[in-house]
mmCIF file of C-alpha atoms and ligand atoms in Angstrom:
data_model
loop_
_atom_site.group_PDB
_atom_site.id
_atom_site.type_symbol
_atom_site.label_atom_id
_atom_site.label_comp_id
_atom_site.label_asym_id
_atom_site.label_seq_id
_atom_site.Cartn_x
_atom_site.Cartn_y
_atom_site.Cartn_z
ATOM 1 C CA PRO U 1290 -16.658 2.848 21.830
ATOM 2 C CA ALA U 1291 -15.918 6.550 22.010
ATOM 3 C CA LEU U 1292 -15.322 8.104 18.627
ATOM 4 C CA PRO U 1293 -11.991 9.793 18.009
ATOM 5 C CA THR U 1294 -13.378 13.108 16.874
ATOM 6 C CA ALA U 1295 -10.666 15.235 18.464
ATOM 7 C CA PRO U 1296 -6.880 14.848 18.334
ATOM 8 C CA LEU U 1297 -6.052 11.951 20.654
ATOM 9 C CA ALA U 1298 -2.293 11.915 20.699
ATOM 10 C CA PRO U 1299 0.168 14.785 20.500
ATOM 11 C CA VAL U 1300 0.727 15.828 16.913
ATOM 12 C CA LEU U 1301 4.230 15.317 15.588
ATOM 13 C CA PRO U 1302 6.177 18.569 15.770
ATOM 14 C CA PRO U 1303 7.427 19.465 12.285
ATOM 15 C CA THR U 1304 11.037 18.992 13.287
ATOM 16 C CA SER U 1305 10.793 15.424 14.534
ATOM 17 C CA VAL U 1306 11.044 12.204 12.598
ATOM 18 C CA GLY U 1307 8.260 9.886 11.688
ATOM 19 C CA VAL U 1308 6.668 7.462 9.306
ATOM 20 C CA PHE U 1309 4.612 8.266 6.218
ATOM 21 C CA ALA U 1310 2.988 5.854 3.795
ATOM 22 C CA GLY U 1311 0.388 6.211 1.084
ATOM 23 C CA ILE U 1312 -1.958 3.805 -0.617
ATOM 24 C CA GLN U 1313 -4.195 4.154 -3.654
ATOM 25 C CA PRO U 1314 -7.958 4.196 -3.074
ATOM 26 C CA SER U 1315 -8.414 0.891 -4.868
ATOM 27 C CA GLY U 1316 -11.263 -0.340 -2.668
ATOM 28 C CA GLU U 1317 -10.547 -3.395 -0.583
ATOM 29 C CA LEU U 1318 -6.962 -4.289 0.345
ATOM 30 C CA HIS U 1319 -5.592 -7.399 -1.363
ATOM 31 C CA ILE U 1320 -3.021 -9.792 0.049
ATOM 32 C CA GLY U 1321 -0.262 -8.065 -1.973
ATOM 33 C CA ASN U 1322 -0.579 -4.590 -0.514
ATOM 34 C CA TYR U 1323 -1.530 -6.098 2.852
ATOM 35 C CA LEU U 1324 1.590 -8.286 3.154
ATOM 36 C CA GLY U 1325 3.875 -5.879 1.303
ATOM 37 C CA ALA U 1326 2.949 -2.754 3.211
ATOM 38 C CA VAL U 1327 -0.045 -2.478 5.519
ATOM 39 C CA ARG U 1328 0.887 -5.327 7.870
ATOM 40 C CA ARG U 1329 4.105 -3.399 8.507
ATOM 41 C CA TRP U 1330 2.250 -0.159 9.122
ATOM 42 C CA VAL U 1331 0.239 -1.810 11.861
ATOM 43 C CA GLU U 1332 3.477 -2.740 13.645
ATOM 44 C CA LEU U 1333 5.107 0.637 13.138
ATOM 45 C CA GLN U 1334 2.244 2.609 14.655
ATOM 46 C CA ARG U 1335 2.957 1.008 18.037
ATOM 47 C CA GLN U 1336 6.302 2.766 18.371
ATOM 48 C CA HIS U 1337 6.402 5.628 15.903
ATOM 49 C CA GLU U 1338 4.442 8.693 14.941
ATOM 50 C CA CYS U 1339 2.715 7.549 11.749
ATOM 51 C CA PHE U 1340 0.793 9.200 8.945
ATOM 52 C CA PHE U 1341 -1.164 6.911 6.610
ATOM 53 C CA CYS U 1342 -2.763 8.494 3.597
ATOM 54 C CA ILE U 1343 -5.280 7.333 1.005
ATOM 55 C CA VAL U 1344 -3.927 9.017 -2.102
ATOM 56 C CA ASP U 1345 -6.918 9.991 -4.195
ATOM 57 C CA TYR U 1346 -5.044 12.685 -6.145
ATOM 58 C CA HIS U 1347 -2.655 9.979 -7.311
ATOM 59 C CA ALA U 1348 -5.570 7.813 -8.416
ATOM 60 C CA ILE U 1349 -6.801 10.315 -11.006
ATOM 61 C CA THR U 1350 -3.595 10.295 -13.063
ATOM 62 C CA GLN U 1351 -4.895 7.435 -15.200
ATOM 63 C CA GLU U 1352 -8.271 6.507 -16.690
ATOM 64 C CA TYR U 1353 -10.629 5.824 -13.740
ATOM 65 C CA ASP U 1354 -14.309 5.659 -12.872
ATOM 66 C CA ALA U 1355 -15.062 9.003 -11.196
ATOM 67 C CA SER U 1356 -18.429 7.870 -9.851
ATOM 68 C CA ALA U 1357 -16.798 4.893 -8.090
ATOM 69 C CA LEU U 1358 -13.923 6.796 -6.463
ATOM 70 C CA PRO U 1359 -15.761 7.899 -3.284
ATOM 71 C CA GLN U 1360 -16.812 4.316 -2.565
ATOM 72 C CA ARG U 1361 -13.347 2.949 -3.307
ATOM 73 C CA THR U 1362 -11.848 5.551 -0.966
ATOM 74 C CA PHE U 1363 -14.303 4.603 1.777
ATOM 75 C CA ASP U 1364 -13.681 0.892 1.258
ATOM 76 C CA MET U 1365 -9.930 1.409 1.516
ATOM 77 C CA ALA U 1366 -10.436 3.240 4.819
ATOM 78 C CA VAL U 1367 -12.552 0.321 6.074
ATOM 79 C CA SER U 1368 -9.884 -2.177 5.011
ATOM 80 C CA LEU U 1369 -7.093 -0.224 6.692
ATOM 81 C CA LEU U 1370 -8.984 0.192 9.956
ATOM 82 C CA ALA U 1371 -10.088 -3.441 9.923
ATOM 83 C CA ALA U 1372 -6.497 -4.539 9.232
ATOM 84 C CA GLY U 1373 -5.443 -2.804 12.423
ATOM 85 C CA ILE U 1374 -4.627 0.826 11.658
ATOM 86 C CA ASP U 1375 -5.586 2.427 14.939
ATOM 87 C CA PRO U 1376 -6.749 6.058 14.826
ATOM 88 C CA ASP U 1377 -5.623 6.446 18.432
ATOM 89 C CA ARG U 1378 -2.051 5.674 17.393
ATOM 90 C CA ALA U 1379 -1.749 6.786 13.779
ATOM 91 C CA VAL U 1380 -3.113 9.614 11.665
ATOM 92 C CA LEU U 1381 -5.276 8.151 8.879
ATOM 93 C CA PHE U 1382 -6.584 10.556 6.267
ATOM 94 C CA VAL U 1383 -7.456 11.204 2.630
ATOM 95 C CA GLN U 1384 -4.910 13.149 0.568
ATOM 96 C CA SER U 1385 -7.350 15.610 -1.037
ATOM 97 C CA HIS U 1386 -8.637 16.635 2.399
ATOM 98 C CA VAL U 1387 -5.250 18.271 3.038
ATOM 99 C CA PRO U 1388 -4.644 20.646 0.104
ATOM 100 C CA GLU U 1389 -1.064 21.367 1.225
ATOM 101 C CA HIS U 1390 -0.076 18.106 -0.549
ATOM 102 C CA THR U 1391 -0.765 19.526 -3.987
ATOM 103 C CA GLU U 1392 0.629 22.912 -3.048
ATOM 104 C CA LEU U 1393 3.977 21.443 -2.017
ATOM 105 C CA ALA U 1394 3.956 19.260 -5.132
ATOM 106 C CA TRP U 1395 3.779 22.376 -7.252
ATOM 107 C CA ALA U 1396 6.774 23.906 -5.493
ATOM 108 C CA PHE U 1397 8.641 20.629 -6.007
ATOM 109 C CA THR U 1398 8.005 20.629 -9.754
ATOM 110 C CA SER U 1399 10.499 23.479 -9.856
ATOM 111 C CA VAL U 1400 13.361 21.484 -8.391
ATOM 112 C CA THR U 1401 12.616 18.239 -10.290
ATOM 113 C CA PRO U 1402 14.229 17.573 -13.681
ATOM 114 C CA VAL U 1403 11.808 16.197 -16.276
ATOM 115 C CA GLY U 1404 14.471 13.667 -17.244
ATOM 116 C CA GLU U 1405 14.294 12.085 -13.791
ATOM 117 C CA LEU U 1406 10.534 11.699 -14.072
ATOM 118 C CA GLU U 1407 10.763 10.205 -17.558
ATOM 119 C CA ARG U 1408 13.085 7.465 -16.402
ATOM 120 C CA MET U 1409 10.810 6.212 -13.584
ATOM 121 C CA THR U 1410 9.960 2.547 -14.227
ATOM 122 C CA GLN U 1411 6.356 2.919 -13.149
ATOM 123 C CA PHE U 1412 5.869 5.897 -15.439
ATOM 124 C CA LYS U 1413 7.364 4.066 -18.410
ATOM 125 C CA GLU U 1414 5.193 1.012 -17.794
ATOM 126 C CA LYS U 1415 1.976 2.953 -17.377
ATOM 127 C CA ALA U 1416 2.705 5.416 -20.199
ATOM 128 C CA GLN U 1417 3.400 2.569 -22.583
ATOM 129 C CA ARG U 1418 -0.159 1.280 -22.141
ATOM 130 C CA GLN U 1419 -1.719 4.636 -23.036
ATOM 131 C CA GLU U 1420 -2.386 6.514 -26.229
ATOM 132 C CA SER U 1421 -2.216 9.889 -24.569
ATOM 133 C CA VAL U 1422 -0.103 10.325 -21.436
ATOM 134 C CA LEU U 1423 -1.362 12.833 -18.889
ATOM 135 C CA ALA U 1424 0.987 15.370 -17.292
ATOM 136 C CA GLY U 1425 -0.268 14.097 -13.930
ATOM 137 C CA LEU U 1426 1.139 10.643 -14.627
ATOM 138 C CA LEU U 1427 4.578 12.109 -15.268
ATOM 139 C CA ASN U 1428 4.344 14.272 -12.151
ATOM 140 C CA TYR U 1429 2.996 11.467 -9.973
ATOM 141 C CA PRO U 1430 6.318 10.954 -8.108
ATOM 142 C CA VAL U 1431 6.531 14.705 -7.390
ATOM 143 C CA LEU U 1432 3.225 14.501 -5.531
ATOM 144 C CA GLN U 1433 4.487 11.396 -3.760
ATOM 145 C CA ALA U 1434 7.596 13.290 -2.620
ATOM 146 C CA ALA U 1435 5.340 16.070 -1.346
ATOM 147 C CA ASP U 1436 3.253 13.525 0.600
ATOM 148 C CA VAL U 1437 6.274 12.271 2.483
ATOM 149 C CA LEU U 1438 8.184 15.519 2.964
ATOM 150 C CA LEU U 1439 5.173 17.560 4.071
ATOM 151 C CA TYR U 1440 5.416 15.560 7.311
ATOM 152 C CA LYS U 1441 9.217 15.557 7.263
ATOM 153 C CA ALA U 1442 8.951 11.796 7.589
ATOM 154 C CA ASP U 1443 12.206 9.856 7.563
ATOM 155 C CA THR U 1444 10.795 6.338 7.099
ATOM 156 C CA VAL U 1445 8.542 5.155 4.288
ATOM 157 C CA PRO U 1446 7.303 1.540 4.554
ATOM 158 C CA VAL U 1447 6.545 0.341 1.007
ATOM 159 C CA GLY U 1448 6.729 -2.605 -1.364
ATOM 160 C CA GLU U 1449 9.636 -2.942 -3.770
ATOM 161 C CA ASP U 1450 7.860 -1.173 -6.641
ATOM 162 C CA GLN U 1451 7.966 2.125 -4.733
ATOM 163 C CA VAL U 1452 11.668 2.178 -3.854
ATOM 164 C CA GLN U 1453 12.582 4.153 -6.951
ATOM 165 C CA HIS U 1454 10.010 6.806 -6.087
ATOM 166 C CA ILE U 1455 11.477 7.144 -2.608
ATOM 167 C CA GLU U 1456 14.946 7.527 -4.123
ATOM 168 C CA LEU U 1457 13.569 10.399 -6.176
ATOM 169 C CA THR U 1458 11.985 11.838 -3.033
ATOM 170 C CA ARG U 1459 15.457 11.894 -1.482
ATOM 171 C CA GLU U 1460 16.816 13.682 -4.517
ATOM 172 C CA ILE U 1461 14.039 16.263 -4.414
ATOM 173 C CA ALA U 1462 14.773 16.859 -0.716
ATOM 174 C CA ARG U 1463 18.487 17.289 -1.518
ATOM 175 C CA LYS U 1464 17.838 19.711 -4.355
ATOM 176 C CA TRP U 1465 15.430 21.708 -2.227
ATOM 177 C CA ASN U 1466 17.840 21.880 0.670
ATOM 178 C CA ALA U 1467 20.754 22.855 -1.579
ATOM 179 C CA ARG U 1468 18.761 25.720 -3.024
ATOM 180 C CA TYR U 1469 16.787 26.974 -0.035
ATOM 181 C CA GLY U 1470 18.490 25.867 3.136
ATOM 182 C CA GLU U 1471 20.368 22.828 4.359
ATOM 183 C CA GLY U 1472 18.440 20.498 6.596
ATOM 184 C CA PHE U 1473 14.962 21.814 5.825
ATOM 185 C CA PHE U 1474 13.758 18.431 4.599
ATOM 186 C CA PRO U 1475 15.127 15.079 5.830
ATOM 187 C CA GLU U 1476 16.114 12.454 3.251
ATOM 188 C CA PRO U 1477 13.656 9.635 3.893
ATOM 189 C CA GLN U 1478 14.482 5.940 3.683
ATOM 190 C CA ALA U 1479 12.290 3.283 2.118
ATOM 191 C CA LEU U 1480 11.560 0.421 4.509
ATOM 192 C CA VAL U 1481 10.995 -2.773 2.531
ATOM 193 C CA GLY U 1482 9.897 -5.964 4.267
ATOM 194 C CA ASP U 1483 10.208 -9.651 3.414
ATOM 195 C CA ALA U 1484 7.008 -9.688 1.310
ATOM 196 C CA LYS U 1485 8.217 -6.957 -0.981
ATOM 197 C CA ARG U 1486 6.737 -8.356 -4.189
ATOM 198 C CA ILE U 1487 3.759 -10.713 -3.884
ATOM 199 C CA MET U 1488 2.933 -12.261 -7.238
ATOM 200 C CA GLY U 1489 -0.621 -12.382 -8.558
ATOM 201 C CA LEU U 1490 -2.700 -15.536 -9.002
ATOM 202 C CA ASP U 1491 -1.675 -15.606 -12.675
ATOM 203 C CA GLY U 1492 1.875 -16.265 -11.433
ATOM 204 C CA GLN U 1493 3.052 -13.792 -14.103
ATOM 205 C CA ALA U 1494 2.766 -10.302 -12.698
ATOM 206 C CA LYS U 1495 2.850 -8.507 -9.368
ATOM 207 C CA MET U 1496 -0.457 -8.863 -7.552
ATOM 208 C CA SER U 1497 -2.414 -5.737 -8.452
ATOM 209 C CA LYS U 1498 -6.037 -4.670 -8.562
ATOM 210 C CA SER U 1499 -5.621 -3.222 -12.053
ATOM 211 C CA ILE U 1500 -4.596 -6.638 -13.390
ATOM 212 C CA GLY U 1501 -7.368 -8.495 -11.560
ATOM 213 C CA ASN U 1502 -5.040 -11.184 -10.188
ATOM 214 C CA THR U 1503 -5.765 -10.537 -6.516
ATOM 215 C CA ILE U 1504 -7.359 -12.081 -3.451
ATOM 216 C CA GLY U 1505 -9.124 -9.417 -1.384
ATOM 217 C CA ILE U 1506 -8.535 -9.596 2.362
ATOM 218 C CA LEU U 1507 -12.266 -9.313 3.050
ATOM 219 C CA GLU U 1508 -13.377 -12.064 0.705
ATOM 220 C CA GLU U 1509 -15.523 -14.861 2.094
ATOM 221 C CA PRO U 1510 -13.885 -18.308 2.456
ATOM 222 C CA GLU U 1511 -15.780 -19.698 -0.527
ATOM 223 C CA ALA U 1512 -14.761 -16.752 -2.733
ATOM 224 C CA ILE U 1513 -11.110 -17.188 -1.711
ATOM 225 C CA TRP U 1514 -11.318 -20.819 -2.770
ATOM 226 C CA GLN U 1515 -12.930 -19.929 -6.095
ATOM 227 C CA ARG U 1516 -10.080 -17.520 -6.798
ATOM 228 C CA LEU U 1517 -7.342 -19.917 -5.801
ATOM 229 C CA ARG U 1518 -8.713 -22.901 -7.703
ATOM 230 C CA PRO U 1519 -7.652 -21.752 -11.192
ATOM 231 C CA ALA U 1520 -4.445 -20.044 -9.943
ATOM 232 C CA MET U 1521 -1.156 -20.723 -11.713
ATOM 233 C CA THR U 1522 1.160 -23.388 -10.229
ATOM 234 C CA ASP U 1523 4.415 -25.048 -11.296
ATOM 235 C CA PRO U 1524 3.879 -25.691 -15.059
ATOM 236 C CA ALA U 1525 5.813 -28.977 -14.706
ATOM 237 C CA ARG U 1526 2.856 -30.454 -12.834
ATOM 238 C CA VAL U 1527 0.742 -31.271 -15.869
ATOM 239 C CA THR U 1528 -1.011 -34.217 -14.232
ATOM 240 C CA ARG U 1529 -1.701 -35.088 -10.614
ATOM 241 C CA ASN U 1530 1.253 -37.503 -10.567
ATOM 242 C CA ASP U 1531 3.932 -35.157 -11.914
ATOM 243 C CA PRO U 1532 6.272 -34.018 -9.142
ATOM 244 C CA GLY U 1533 6.863 -30.265 -8.825
ATOM 245 C CA THR U 1534 9.358 -27.735 -7.515
ATOM 246 C CA PRO U 1535 7.796 -25.725 -4.693
ATOM 247 C CA GLU U 1536 10.267 -22.842 -4.966
ATOM 248 C CA ILE U 1537 9.004 -21.899 -8.406
ATOM 249 C CA CYS U 1538 5.324 -22.166 -7.435
ATOM 250 C CA ASN U 1539 3.505 -19.046 -6.304
ATOM 251 C CA ILE U 1540 1.068 -21.126 -4.231
ATOM 252 C CA TYR U 1541 3.995 -22.420 -2.177
ATOM 253 C CA HIS U 1542 5.220 -18.859 -1.613
ATOM 254 C CA LEU U 1543 1.765 -17.840 -0.435
ATOM 255 C CA HIS U 1544 1.748 -20.775 1.992
ATOM 256 C CA ARG U 1545 4.870 -19.285 3.503
ATOM 257 C CA HIS U 1546 2.866 -16.215 4.486
ATOM 258 C CA PHE U 1547 -0.300 -17.909 5.678
ATOM 259 C CA SER U 1548 0.419 -21.448 6.868
ATOM 260 C CA PRO U 1549 2.111 -22.739 10.019
ATOM 261 C CA PRO U 1550 5.727 -23.980 9.653
ATOM 262 C CA ALA U 1551 4.760 -27.668 9.737
ATOM 263 C CA THR U 1552 2.281 -27.154 6.896
ATOM 264 C CA ILE U 1553 4.844 -25.250 4.829
ATOM 265 C CA GLU U 1554 7.224 -28.225 5.196
ATOM 266 C CA GLU U 1555 4.462 -30.625 4.269
ATOM 267 C CA VAL U 1556 3.504 -28.577 1.216
ATOM 268 C CA ALA U 1557 7.092 -28.619 -0.069
ATOM 269 C CA GLN U 1558 7.486 -32.330 0.502
ATOM 270 C CA LYS U 1559 4.105 -33.321 -0.976
ATOM 271 C CA CYS U 1560 4.776 -31.146 -4.016
ATOM 272 C CA ARG U 1561 8.185 -32.701 -4.700
ATOM 273 C CA THR U 1562 6.809 -36.236 -4.344
ATOM 274 C CA ALA U 1563 3.436 -35.594 -6.008
ATOM 275 C CA GLY U 1564 1.847 -36.682 -2.738
ATOM 276 C CA TRP U 1565 -0.648 -33.879 -3.157
ATOM 277 C CA GLY U 1566 -2.185 -32.533 -6.306
ATOM 278 C CA CYS U 1567 -2.121 -28.779 -6.821
ATOM 279 C CA LEU U 1568 -5.791 -28.597 -5.877
ATOM 280 C CA ASP U 1569 -5.101 -30.277 -2.523
ATOM 281 C CA CYS U 1570 -2.377 -27.752 -1.884
ATOM 282 C CA LYS U 1571 -4.643 -24.844 -2.828
ATOM 283 C CA ARG U 1572 -7.458 -26.140 -0.634
ATOM 284 C CA VAL U 1573 -5.207 -26.005 2.438
ATOM 285 C CA LEU U 1574 -4.009 -22.525 1.462
ATOM 286 C CA ALA U 1575 -7.567 -21.263 0.947
ATOM 287 C CA ASP U 1576 -8.533 -22.437 4.433
ATOM 288 C CA ASN U 1577 -5.499 -20.792 6.008
ATOM 289 C CA VAL U 1578 -5.962 -17.485 4.179
ATOM 290 C CA ALA U 1579 -9.624 -17.418 5.253
ATOM 291 C CA ARG U 1580 -8.632 -18.176 8.857
ATOM 292 C CA VAL U 1581 -5.944 -15.470 9.020
ATOM 293 C CA PHE U 1582 -8.353 -12.804 7.778
ATOM 294 C CA GLU U 1583 -11.388 -13.931 9.777
ATOM 295 C CA PRO U 1584 -11.007 -11.279 12.542
ATOM 296 C CA ILE U 1585 -10.309 -8.591 9.944
ATOM 297 C CA ARG U 1586 -13.477 -9.562 8.052
ATOM 298 C CA GLN U 1587 -15.462 -9.232 11.247
ATOM 299 C CA ARG U 1588 -14.085 -5.798 12.061
ATOM 300 C CA ALA U 1589 -14.766 -4.642 8.504
ATOM 301 C CA ALA U 1590 -18.401 -5.741 8.782
ATOM 302 C CA GLU U 1591 -18.771 -3.704 11.982
ATOM 303 C CA LEU U 1592 -17.221 -0.639 10.372
ATOM 304 C CA LYS U 1593 -19.384 -0.938 7.266
ATOM 305 C CA ALA U 1594 -22.434 -0.932 9.527
ATOM 306 C CA HIS U 1595 -21.266 2.456 10.902
ATOM 307 C CA PRO U 1596 -20.053 4.468 7.921
ATOM 308 C CA GLU U 1597 -20.348 7.723 9.877
ATOM 309 C CA ARG U 1598 -17.710 6.440 12.299
ATOM 310 C CA VAL U 1599 -15.300 5.850 9.433
ATOM 311 C CA ARG U 1600 -15.947 9.334 8.027
ATOM 312 C CA GLU U 1601 -15.332 10.889 11.441
ATOM 313 C CA ILE U 1602 -12.029 9.068 11.775
ATOM 314 C CA LEU U 1603 -10.935 10.381 8.358
ATOM 315 C CA ALA U 1604 -12.059 13.920 9.158
ATOM 316 C CA ALA U 1605 -10.212 13.906 12.488
ATOM 317 C CA GLY U 1606 -7.150 12.476 10.725
ATOM 318 C CA ALA U 1607 -7.159 15.242 8.113
ATOM 319 C CA GLU U 1608 -7.404 17.840 10.852
ATOM 320 C CA ARG U 1609 -4.407 16.427 12.676
ATOM 321 C CA ALA U 1610 -2.408 16.035 9.476
ATOM 322 C CA GLN U 1611 -3.136 19.601 8.490
ATOM 323 C CA VAL U 1612 -1.599 20.991 11.658
ATOM 324 C CA VAL U 1613 1.766 19.623 10.522
ATOM 325 C CA ALA U 1614 1.162 20.326 6.836
ATOM 326 C CA ARG U 1615 0.438 24.009 7.461
ATOM 327 C CA GLU U 1616 3.558 24.420 9.540
ATOM 328 C CA THR U 1617 5.741 22.887 6.829
ATOM 329 C CA MET U 1618 4.112 24.972 4.083
ATOM 330 C CA HIS U 1619 4.707 28.071 6.118
ATOM 331 C CA GLY U 1620 8.434 27.289 6.033
ATOM 332 C CA VAL U 1621 8.284 26.438 2.335
ATOM 333 C CA ARG U 1622 6.686 29.757 1.428
ATOM 334 C CA GLU U 1623 9.224 31.638 3.494
HETATM 335 P P1 AMP E 704 -1.006 0.339 -3.913
HETATM 336 O O1 AMP E 704 -2.134 -0.510 -3.443
HETATM 337 O O2 AMP E 704 -0.527 0.006 -5.290
HETATM 338 O O3 AMP E 704 -1.200 1.793 -3.658
HETATM 339 O O4 AMP E 704 0.249 -0.059 -2.993
HETATM 340 C C1 AMP E 704 0.268 0.213 -1.598
HETATM 341 C C2 AMP E 704 1.534 -0.344 -0.998
HETATM 342 O O5 AMP E 704 1.541 -1.770 -1.127
HETATM 343 C C3 AMP E 704 2.816 0.135 -1.676
HETATM 344 O O6 AMP E 704 3.804 0.284 -0.675
HETATM 345 C C4 AMP E 704 3.172 -0.973 -2.596
HETATM 346 O O7 AMP E 704 4.556 -1.064 -2.824
HETATM 347 C C5 AMP E 704 2.683 -2.201 -1.818
HETATM 348 N N1 AMP E 704 2.246 -3.274 -2.740
HETATM 349 C C6 AMP E 704 1.261 -3.219 -3.671
HETATM 350 N N2 AMP E 704 1.151 -4.372 -4.345
HETATM 351 C C7 AMP E 704 2.101 -5.196 -3.827
HETATM 352 C C8 AMP E 704 2.500 -6.538 -4.102
HETATM 353 N N3 AMP E 704 1.908 -7.274 -5.046
HETATM 354 N N4 AMP E 704 3.516 -7.060 -3.354
HETATM 355 C C9 AMP E 704 4.124 -6.328 -2.394
HETATM 356 N N5 AMP E 704 3.798 -5.067 -2.095
HETATM 357 C C10 AMP E 704 2.805 -4.490 -2.794
HETATM 358 N N1 LIG E 705 2.674 5.497 -5.198
HETATM 359 C C1 LIG E 705 2.307 4.654 -4.091
HETATM 360 C C2 LIG E 705 1.719 3.333 -4.652
HETATM 361 O O1 LIG E 705 1.255 3.272 -5.744
HETATM 362 C C3 LIG E 705 1.304 5.289 -3.189
HETATM 363 C C4 LIG E 705 1.864 6.494 -2.501
HETATM 364 C C5 LIG E 705 1.519 7.801 -2.729
HETATM 365 C C6 LIG E 705 2.864 6.506 -1.494
HETATM 366 N N2 LIG E 705 2.212 8.604 -1.904
HETATM 367 C C7 LIG E 705 3.046 7.862 -1.134
HETATM 368 C C8 LIG E 705 3.590 5.516 -0.852
HETATM 369 C C9 LIG E 705 3.991 8.234 -0.189
HETATM 370 C C10 LIG E 705 4.538 5.899 0.103
HETATM 371 C C11 LIG E 705 4.731 7.249 0.424
HETATM 372 O O2 LIG E 705 1.694 2.374 -3.940
#
């Protein structure tokens, strides 16, 4: 197929509304960020002007492996494209390729109270785990606000954990507008779907790469099964014959995203009556997860065989993003 090396759709004029979302360059997508965010992005791009950004400048605010970052950025691009982000419909790019993001973030640091940053839940959680907290970690939501407002986006499709950051983005927009001119930035809204907080396989914490409780969307069927096998279920089911409560079991909740309605019913009933053991239930889930992601796995394999195509898509995306970013920064400097 022809490569999208040049702008393919009209670029969003800086005054119109649109969608912006960011994602960390954590390598492969997992079913948490896929269900919580990316699946939604794929729908939104059909009807709205969309900017999707791999946020590498956010990724350096905590301890990370610098030598692995380029690969993890590339792998995230592969996952997003394989999952259905279409460079003919949406602008997909890497944050550091558009330096206006960090420039706007700097301007925003001067309308953002430190107190607001210190009370962010994500900051408190991450800071707590560190001996020495970097200034970048505190300022992380300022950069996030710059990401969104650089494109004057009004809709930000995210999981629940990001809602507070979008609230702060609104506040930054308000403070900016109050000081420099009403209506310059819109106040964006978070768009949170029905899979706003997918739990990890430990059943304890949100599914997250940094915790290692994930299933990657590109994993082979056997690997998916190996991950699901030891996953946490209803603790009341100590032996095969103990009945369980599906609503408190994470495996049941995952079935609701991957299995057909009849299977979901069957899972609930067989759990309550101990008709199935937890392993039986997981086996069915593993098969359904593998089936749902089969076409995505295939597309990813094709993309990985043509890394230059992926790089061209990202380069073209950055070029298109920068047209809007420059225009906004021009207004900001004025
Ligand atoms: P991240 O991969 O942490 O950059 O997150 C990318 C997007 O996916 C953000 O909108 C998150 O809110 C969302 N997300 C990440 N993990 C989960 C999860 N376990 N459940 C639901 N949404 C998630
Ligand atoms: N902080 C977001 C996360 O960890 C990623 C992100 C960066 C983002 N910039 C954004 C999300 C702008 C939405 C809009 O998931």
